[in-house]
PDB file of C-alpha atoms in Angstrom:
ATOM      1  CA  GLY A  16       5.032 -20.803 -16.421  1.00 51.00           C
ATOM      2  CA  ALA A  17       7.989 -19.834 -14.296  1.00 74.00           C
ATOM      3  CA  GLY A  18       5.929 -17.949 -11.746  1.00 89.00           C
ATOM      4  CA  VAL A  19       2.388 -17.116 -10.751  1.00 91.00           C
ATOM      5  CA  SER A  20       0.873 -14.889 -13.414  1.00 94.00           C
ATOM      6  CA  GLN A  21      -2.026 -12.517 -12.794  1.00 95.00           C
ATOM      7  CA  SER A  22      -4.062 -10.349 -15.110  1.00 96.00           C
ATOM      8  CA  PRO A  23      -4.938  -7.596 -15.459  1.00 96.00           C
ATOM      9  CA  SER A  24      -2.120  -5.974 -13.541  1.00 92.00           C
ATOM     10  CA  ASN A  25      -4.202  -2.809 -13.182  1.00 93.00           C
ATOM     11  CA  LYS A  26      -7.943  -2.299 -13.474  1.00 96.00           C
ATOM     12  CA  VAL A  27      -9.985   0.830 -12.959  1.00 97.00           C
ATOM     13  CA  THR A  28     -13.718   0.227 -12.972  1.00 97.00           C
ATOM     14  CA  GLU A  29     -16.862   2.148 -12.216  1.00 97.00           C
ATOM     15  CA  LYS A  30     -18.825   1.412  -9.092  1.00 97.00           C
ATOM     16  CA  GLY A  31     -21.486  -1.178  -9.796  1.00 97.00           C
ATOM     17  CA  LYS A  32     -19.662  -2.909 -12.630  1.00 97.00           C
ATOM     18  CA  ASP A  33     -18.480  -6.515 -12.517  1.00 98.00           C
ATOM     19  CA  VAL A  34     -14.789  -7.379 -12.579  1.00 98.00           C
ATOM     20  CA  GLU A  35     -12.932 -10.588 -13.357  1.00 98.00           C
ATOM     21  CA  LEU A  36      -9.389 -11.196 -12.179  1.00 98.00           C
ATOM     22  CA  ARG A  37      -7.363 -14.063 -13.558  1.00 97.00           C
ATOM     23  CA  CYS A  38      -4.630 -16.164 -12.006  1.00 97.00           C
ATOM     24  CA  ASP A  39      -2.368 -18.662 -13.721  1.00 96.00           C
ATOM     25  CA  PRO A  40      -0.492 -20.646 -11.049  1.00 95.00           C
ATOM     26  CA  ILE A  41       2.897 -22.274 -11.287  1.00 92.00           C
ATOM     27  CA  SER A  42       2.657 -25.369 -13.433  1.00 91.00           C
ATOM     28  CA  GLY A  43       2.087 -28.482 -11.339  1.00 89.00           C
ATOM     29  CA  HIS A  44       0.921 -26.615  -8.244  1.00 89.00           C
ATOM     30  CA  THR A  45      -2.271 -28.169  -6.958  1.00 88.00           C
ATOM     31  CA  ALA A  46      -3.160 -25.522  -4.406  1.00 86.00           C
ATOM     32  CA  LEU A  47      -4.194 -21.987  -5.294  1.00 89.00           C
ATOM     33  CA  TYR A  48      -5.018 -19.090  -2.996  1.00 89.00           C
ATOM     34  CA  TRP A  49      -6.493 -15.650  -3.334  1.00 93.00           C
ATOM     35  CA  TYR A  50      -5.548 -12.898  -0.915  1.00 91.00           C
ATOM     36  CA  ARG A  51      -6.379  -9.219  -0.796  1.00 91.00           C
ATOM     37  CA  GLN A  52      -4.415  -6.278   0.499  1.00 85.00           C
ATOM     38  CA  SER A  53      -6.269  -3.049   0.990  1.00 82.00           C
ATOM     39  CA  LEU A  54      -4.401   0.222   1.414  1.00 74.00           C
ATOM     40  CA  GLY A  55      -2.571   0.205   4.734  1.00 66.00           C
ATOM     41  CA  GLN A  56      -3.833  -3.247   5.647  1.00 71.00           C
ATOM     42  CA  GLY A  57      -2.240  -6.650   5.939  1.00 72.00           C
ATOM     43  CA  LEU A  58      -2.876  -9.586   3.696  1.00 80.00           C
ATOM     44  CA  GLU A  59      -6.417 -10.886   3.964  1.00 85.00           C
ATOM     45  CA  PHE A  60      -7.190 -14.475   2.987  1.00 83.00           C
ATOM     46  CA  LEU A  61     -10.099 -14.841   0.564  1.00 90.00           C
ATOM     47  CA  ILE A  62     -10.327 -18.399  -0.785  1.00 89.00           C
ATOM     48  CA  TYR A  63      -8.300 -21.562  -1.259  1.00 84.00           C
ATOM     49  CA  PHE A  64      -8.550 -24.162  -4.036  1.00 87.00           C
ATOM     50  CA  GLN A  65      -7.309 -27.709  -3.917  1.00 84.00           C
ATOM     51  CA  GLY A  66      -7.505 -28.810  -7.514  1.00 87.00           C
ATOM     52  CA  ASN A  67     -10.818 -27.447  -8.765  1.00 88.00           C
ATOM     53  CA  SER A  68     -12.636 -27.515  -5.470  1.00 85.00           C
ATOM     54  CA  ALA A  69     -12.660 -24.805  -2.848  1.00 83.00           C
ATOM     55  CA  PRO A  70     -12.613 -26.371   0.624  1.00 75.00           C
ATOM     56  CA  ASP A  71     -12.205 -22.979   2.250  1.00 75.00           C
ATOM     57  CA  LYS A  72     -14.273 -19.999   1.138  1.00 78.00           C
ATOM     58  CA  SER A  73     -14.356 -18.478   4.574  1.00 77.00           C
ATOM     59  CA  GLY A  74     -12.540 -15.309   3.624  1.00 84.00           C
ATOM     60  CA  LEU A  75     -14.834 -14.116   0.857  1.00 90.00           C
ATOM     61  CA  PRO A  76     -16.126 -10.769   2.203  1.00 90.00           C
ATOM     62  CA  SER A  77     -19.603 -10.949   0.666  1.00 92.00           C
ATOM     63  CA  ASP A  78     -21.753 -12.846  -1.811  1.00 93.00           C
ATOM     64  CA  ARG A  79     -20.621 -10.411  -4.491  1.00 97.00           C
ATOM     65  CA  PHE A  80     -17.334 -12.300  -4.509  1.00 97.00           C
ATOM     66  CA  SER A  81     -16.946 -15.655  -6.206  1.00 95.00           C
ATOM     67  CA  ALA A  82     -14.114 -17.687  -7.613  1.00 95.00           C
ATOM     68  CA  GLU A  83     -13.670 -20.719  -9.737  1.00 95.00           C
ATOM     69  CA  ARG A  84     -10.832 -22.853 -10.933  1.00 95.00           C
ATOM     70  CA  THR A  85     -10.904 -25.026 -14.009  1.00 89.00           C
ATOM     71  CA  GLY A  86      -8.647 -27.868 -15.093  1.00 87.00           C
ATOM     72  CA  GLY A  87      -6.757 -27.626 -11.837  1.00 83.00           C
ATOM     73  CA  SER A  88      -4.975 -24.620 -13.232  1.00 92.00           C
ATOM     74  CA  VAL A  89      -6.309 -21.149 -14.044  1.00 96.00           C
ATOM     75  CA  SER A  90      -8.539 -19.435 -11.513  1.00 97.00           C
ATOM     76  CA  THR A  91     -10.875 -16.488 -11.904  1.00 97.00           C
ATOM     77  CA  LEU A  92     -11.982 -14.235  -9.064  1.00 97.00           C
ATOM     78  CA  THR A  93     -15.170 -12.370  -9.899  1.00 97.00           C
ATOM     79  CA  ILE A  94     -16.462  -9.346  -8.061  1.00 98.00           C
ATOM     80  CA  GLN A  95     -20.003  -8.350  -8.936  1.00 98.00           C
ATOM     81  CA  ARG A  96     -21.460  -4.875  -8.481  1.00 97.00           C
ATOM     82  CA  THR A  97     -18.136  -3.497  -7.337  1.00 97.00           C
ATOM     83  CA  GLN A  98     -18.013  -1.025  -4.474  1.00 97.00           C
ATOM     84  CA  GLN A  99     -15.331   1.487  -3.613  1.00 95.00           C
ATOM     85  CA  GLU A 100     -14.267  -0.573  -0.605  1.00 94.00           C
ATOM     86  CA  ASP A 101     -13.337  -3.361  -3.030  1.00 96.00           C
ATOM     87  CA  SER A 102     -10.374  -1.265  -4.160  1.00 95.00           C
ATOM     88  CA  ALA A 103      -7.281  -3.249  -3.255  1.00 93.00           C
ATOM     89  CA  VAL A 104      -4.491  -5.381  -4.595  1.00 91.00           C
ATOM     90  CA  TYR A 105      -5.743  -8.885  -5.236  1.00 94.00           C
ATOM     91  CA  LEU A 106      -2.946 -11.402  -4.862  1.00 92.00           C
ATOM     92  CA  CYS A 107      -2.990 -14.939  -6.143  1.00 93.00           C
ATOM     93  CA  ALA A 108      -0.603 -17.571  -4.850  1.00 91.00           C
ATOM     94  CA  SER A 109       0.054 -21.240  -5.433  1.00 89.00           C
ATOM     95  CA  SER A 110       1.849 -24.063  -3.711  1.00 84.00           C
ATOM     96  CA  LEU A 111       2.875 -27.531  -4.736  1.00 81.00           C
ATOM     97  CA  HIS A 112       0.818 -29.475  -2.247  1.00 72.00           C
ATOM     98  CA  GLY A 113      -2.757 -29.021  -1.262  1.00 60.00           C
ATOM     99  CA  GLY A 114      -4.098 -28.994   2.253  1.00 51.00           C
ATOM    100  CA  LEU A 115      -0.846 -28.036   3.911  1.00 45.00           C
ATOM    101  CA  ALA A 116      -1.168 -24.375   3.025  1.00 47.00           C
ATOM    102  CA  GLY A 117       2.436 -23.439   3.263  1.00 46.00           C
ATOM    103  CA  GLY A 118       3.530 -25.513   6.203  1.00 48.00           C
ATOM    104  CA  SER A 119       6.509 -27.838   6.459  1.00 50.00           C
ATOM    105  CA  GLY A 120       8.394 -26.490   3.491  1.00 52.00           C
ATOM    106  CA  ASN A 121       5.404 -26.188   1.193  1.00 63.00           C
ATOM    107  CA  THR A 122       6.158 -22.617   0.315  1.00 73.00           C
ATOM    108  CA  ILE A 123       3.477 -20.428  -1.160  1.00 78.00           C
ATOM    109  CA  TYR A 124       4.537 -18.378  -4.162  1.00 84.00           C
ATOM    110  CA  PHE A 125       2.721 -15.176  -4.933  1.00 87.00           C
ATOM    111  CA  GLY A 126       1.942 -13.390  -8.167  1.00 89.00           C
ATOM    112  CA  GLU A 127       2.484  -9.668  -8.550  1.00 86.00           C
ATOM    113  CA  GLY A 128      -1.135  -8.859  -7.947  1.00 90.00           C
ATOM    114  CA  SER A 129      -4.009  -7.202  -9.732  1.00 93.00           C
ATOM    115  CA  TRP A 130      -4.509  -3.616  -8.635  1.00 93.00           C
ATOM    116  CA  LEU A 131      -8.217  -2.840  -8.613  1.00 96.00           C
ATOM    117  CA  THR A 132      -9.520   0.694  -8.265  1.00 95.00           C
ATOM    118  CA  VAL A 133     -13.262   1.257  -8.077  1.00 96.00           C
ATOM    119  CA  VAL A 134     -14.272   4.846  -8.834  1.00 96.00           C
TER     120      VAL A 134
ATOM    121  CA  ASP B  25      -9.336 -11.710  16.388  1.00 63.00           C
ATOM    122  CA  GLN B  26      -5.862 -11.010  15.071  1.00 74.00           C
ATOM    123  CA  GLN B  27      -3.878 -14.165  15.681  1.00 88.00           C
ATOM    124  CA  VAL B  28      -0.627 -12.859  14.191  1.00 91.00           C
ATOM    125  CA  LYS B  29       0.472  -9.371  15.089  1.00 92.00           C
ATOM    126  CA  GLN B  30       3.285  -7.147  13.995  1.00 93.00           C
ATOM    127  CA  ASN B  31       3.070  -4.280  16.427  1.00 90.00           C
ATOM    128  CA  SER B  32       5.535  -1.996  14.702  1.00 92.00           C
ATOM    129  CA  PRO B  33       4.094  -0.610  11.477  1.00 90.00           C
ATOM    130  CA  SER B  34       7.453   0.837  10.497  1.00 93.00           C
ATOM    131  CA  LEU B  35      11.138   0.624  11.325  1.00 96.00           C
ATOM    132  CA  SER B  36      14.026   2.815  10.219  1.00 97.00           C
ATOM    133  CA  VAL B  37      17.600   1.550  10.358  1.00 97.00           C
ATOM    134  CA  GLN B  38      20.954   2.840   9.203  1.00 97.00           C
ATOM    135  CA  GLU B  39      22.738   0.899   6.487  1.00 97.00           C
ATOM    136  CA  GLY B  40      25.111  -1.663   7.939  1.00 97.00           C
ATOM    137  CA  ARG B  41      23.278  -1.942  11.243  1.00 97.00           C
ATOM    138  CA  ILE B  42      20.984  -4.743  12.373  1.00 97.00           C
ATOM    139  CA  SER B  43      17.263  -4.692  11.576  1.00 97.00           C
ATOM    140  CA  ILE B  44      15.019  -6.586  13.974  1.00 98.00           C
ATOM    141  CA  LEU B  45      11.425  -7.183  12.970  1.00 98.00           C
ATOM    142  CA  ASN B  46       9.094  -8.671  15.526  1.00 97.00           C
ATOM    143  CA  CYS B  47       5.994 -10.807  15.337  1.00 97.00           C
ATOM    144  CA  ASP B  48       3.696 -12.168  18.045  1.00 97.00           C
ATOM    145  CA  TYR B  49       1.063 -14.846  17.762  1.00 95.00           C
ATOM    146  CA  THR B  50      -1.690 -16.079  20.013  1.00 94.00           C
ATOM    147  CA  ASN B  51      -2.521 -19.547  18.713  1.00 90.00           C
ATOM    148  CA  SER B  52      -0.335 -22.290  20.169  1.00 90.00           C
ATOM    149  CA  MET B  53      -1.418 -24.601  17.341  1.00 88.00           C
ATOM    150  CA  PHE B  54       0.733 -22.715  14.855  1.00 89.00           C
ATOM    151  CA  ASP B  55       3.681 -24.930  14.024  1.00 86.00           C
ATOM    152  CA  TYR B  56       5.389 -23.288  11.079  1.00 87.00           C
ATOM    153  CA  PHE B  57       6.277 -19.685  10.546  1.00 91.00           C
ATOM    154  CA  LEU B  58       7.368 -17.733   7.507  1.00 90.00           C
ATOM    155  CA  TRP B  59       8.549 -14.281   6.613  1.00 93.00           C
ATOM    156  CA  TYR B  60       7.643 -12.656   3.321  1.00 91.00           C
ATOM    157  CA  LYS B  61       9.083  -9.485   1.836  1.00 91.00           C
ATOM    158  CA  LYS B  62       7.031  -7.205  -0.345  1.00 85.00           C
ATOM    159  CA  TYR B  63       8.230  -4.383  -2.556  1.00 84.00           C
ATOM    160  CA  PRO B  64       5.768  -1.765  -3.833  1.00 78.00           C
ATOM    161  CA  ALA B  65       3.759  -2.956  -6.841  1.00 69.00           C
ATOM    162  CA  GLU B  66       4.991  -6.522  -6.441  1.00 74.00           C
ATOM    163  CA  GLY B  67       3.609  -9.619  -4.764  1.00 75.00           C
ATOM    164  CA  PRO B  68       5.160 -10.890  -1.550  1.00 82.00           C
ATOM    165  CA  THR B  69       8.164 -13.145  -1.953  1.00 82.00           C
ATOM    166  CA  PHE B  70       9.163 -15.876   0.427  1.00 85.00           C
ATOM    167  CA  LEU B  71      12.159 -14.977   2.551  1.00 91.00           C
ATOM    168  CA  ILE B  72      12.780 -17.484   5.317  1.00 91.00           C
ATOM    169  CA  SER B  73      10.855 -19.945   7.456  1.00 89.00           C
ATOM    170  CA  ILE B  74      11.148 -21.850  10.707  1.00 91.00           C
ATOM    171  CA  SER B  75       9.495 -24.931  12.090  1.00 88.00           C
ATOM    172  CA  SER B  76       8.254 -24.954  15.658  1.00 90.00           C
ATOM    173  CA  ILE B  77      10.741 -27.690  16.523  1.00 90.00           C
ATOM    174  CA  LYS B  78      13.571 -25.210  16.019  1.00 91.00           C
ATOM    175  CA  ASP B  79      14.406 -21.952  17.685  1.00 94.00           C
ATOM    176  CA  LYS B  80      16.659 -20.488  15.030  1.00 96.00           C
ATOM    177  CA  ASN B  81      17.080 -20.640  11.283  1.00 94.00           C
ATOM    178  CA  GLU B  82      19.743 -18.750   9.415  1.00 95.00           C
ATOM    179  CA  ASP B  83      20.099 -17.945   5.720  1.00 93.00           C
ATOM    180  CA  GLY B  84      22.842 -15.525   4.819  1.00 96.00           C
ATOM    181  CA  ARG B  85      22.097 -12.131   6.290  1.00 97.00           C
ATOM    182  CA  PHE B  86      18.680 -13.281   7.500  1.00 97.00           C
ATOM    183  CA  THR B  87      18.026 -15.135  10.739  1.00 97.00           C
ATOM    184  CA  VAL B  88      14.671 -15.993  12.222  1.00 97.00           C
ATOM    185  CA  PHE B  89      14.347 -16.700  15.942  1.00 97.00           C
ATOM    186  CA  LEU B  90      11.382 -18.455  17.493  1.00 97.00           C
ATOM    187  CA  ASN B  91      10.461 -18.305  21.181  1.00 96.00           C
ATOM    188  CA  LYS B  92       7.555 -20.694  21.568  1.00 94.00           C
ATOM    189  CA  SER B  93       6.980 -20.037  25.241  1.00 95.00           C
ATOM    190  CA  ALA B  94       6.578 -16.346  24.509  1.00 96.00           C
ATOM    191  CA  LYS B  95       4.766 -16.963  21.203  1.00 96.00           C
ATOM    192  CA  HIS B  96       7.163 -14.581  19.600  1.00 97.00           C
ATOM    193  CA  LEU B  97       9.359 -14.648  16.552  1.00 96.00           C
ATOM    194  CA  SER B  98      11.751 -12.162  15.113  1.00 97.00           C
ATOM    195  CA  LEU B  99      13.609 -11.607  11.881  1.00 98.00           C
ATOM    196  CA  HIS B 100      17.132 -10.255  12.080  1.00 98.00           C
ATOM    197  CA  ILE B 101      18.812  -8.737   9.058  1.00 98.00           C
ATOM    198  CA  VAL B 102      22.485  -8.013   9.438  1.00 97.00           C
ATOM    199  CA  PRO B 103      24.037  -6.034   7.946  1.00 97.00           C
ATOM    200  CA  SER B 104      21.030  -4.122   6.632  1.00 98.00           C
ATOM    201  CA  GLN B 105      21.220  -2.809   3.091  1.00 97.00           C
ATOM    202  CA  PRO B 106      19.157  -0.136   1.309  1.00 96.00           C
ATOM    203  CA  GLY B 107      17.756  -2.862  -0.958  1.00 95.00           C
ATOM    204  CA  ASP B 108      16.202  -4.475   2.094  1.00 97.00           C
ATOM    205  CA  SER B 109      13.746  -1.574   2.315  1.00 96.00           C
ATOM    206  CA  ALA B 110      10.337  -3.211   1.901  1.00 94.00           C
ATOM    207  CA  VAL B 111       7.321  -4.354   3.855  1.00 91.00           C
ATOM    208  CA  TYR B 112       7.930  -7.551   5.789  1.00 94.00           C
ATOM    209  CA  PHE B 113       5.040  -9.887   6.600  1.00 92.00           C
ATOM    210  CA  CYS B 114       5.167 -12.537   9.251  1.00 94.00           C
ATOM    211  CA  ALA B 115       2.923 -15.536   8.577  1.00 90.00           C
ATOM    212  CA  ALA B 116       1.953 -18.539  10.656  1.00 89.00           C
ATOM    213  CA  TYR B 117       0.526 -21.897   9.732  1.00 81.00           C
ATOM    214  CA  LYS B 118      -1.381 -24.590  11.582  1.00 76.00           C
ATOM    215  CA  PRO B 119      -2.241 -27.953  10.050  1.00 69.00           C
ATOM    216  CA  GLY B 120      -5.382 -27.904   7.957  1.00 61.00           C
ATOM    217  CA  ASN B 121      -5.625 -24.149   7.812  1.00 63.00           C
ATOM    218  CA  MET B 122      -4.432 -21.320   5.684  1.00 66.00           C
ATOM    219  CA  LEU B 123      -1.506 -19.092   6.362  1.00 76.00           C
ATOM    220  CA  THR B 124      -2.396 -16.279   8.720  1.00 82.00           C
ATOM    221  CA  PHE B 125      -0.522 -13.087   8.057  1.00 86.00           C
ATOM    222  CA  GLY B 126       0.466 -10.215  10.297  1.00 89.00           C
ATOM    223  CA  GLY B 127      -0.192  -6.642   9.262  1.00 85.00           C
ATOM    224  CA  GLY B 128       3.348  -6.058   8.034  1.00 90.00           C
ATOM    225  CA  THR B 129       6.228  -3.832   9.069  1.00 93.00           C
ATOM    226  CA  ARG B 130       7.685  -1.309   6.684  1.00 93.00           C
ATOM    227  CA  LEU B 131      11.477  -1.357   6.914  1.00 96.00           C
ATOM    228  CA  MET B 132      13.451   1.609   5.678  1.00 97.00           C
ATOM    229  CA  VAL B 133      17.216   1.232   5.480  1.00 97.00           C
ATOM    230  CA  LYS B 134      18.922   4.579   5.145  1.00 96.00           C
ATOM    231  CA  PRO B 135      22.219   4.852   3.255  1.00 93.00           C
TER     232      PRO B 135
END
């Protein structure tokens, strides 16, 4: 597609339920990133994929969070047993090259985000 | 440990004047810096970048200045327009790592 596509754009879920967020990166981009922005906070890195593998999972806040990427394209971020503090905008981004993470002209392009509210 | 800091959470500027957004970093290994702009309910969009081998990069109304010795960069917008009102994120990159973002500065340009 022309840009990074995320779904759902908005999700309201009950505390304790599982949630899946989907990201469709720009076609041909090998690197995919998940970030989170909580209310009033900056962007928080969650996980990075190079192809289908995730060399950096350091940002995942707890073991309730997991992500996978299949076919070097679509990625799914899953949050199990959601808590109210999980409420945030979850942003997916992609870049052409892997491993350089935005440096030296390898710009990262963001989707519009999935707004998650846990009630 | 916040390696990229934007100490001003908000900035208000009159239309037509210059907007200066500041960013400080602590890690001398960062070698590429970017600014992203974010409107409400949208993802951040890339605005302008600068490599550590330069001290200035200009693109239209937007100029980014880098002072490596001070570990400081700034984004200048001149002249500022109401449509520039958004949250601006500074981001820094070091080889082999992810982008590290600052907390953002909300710019409000008043007509």
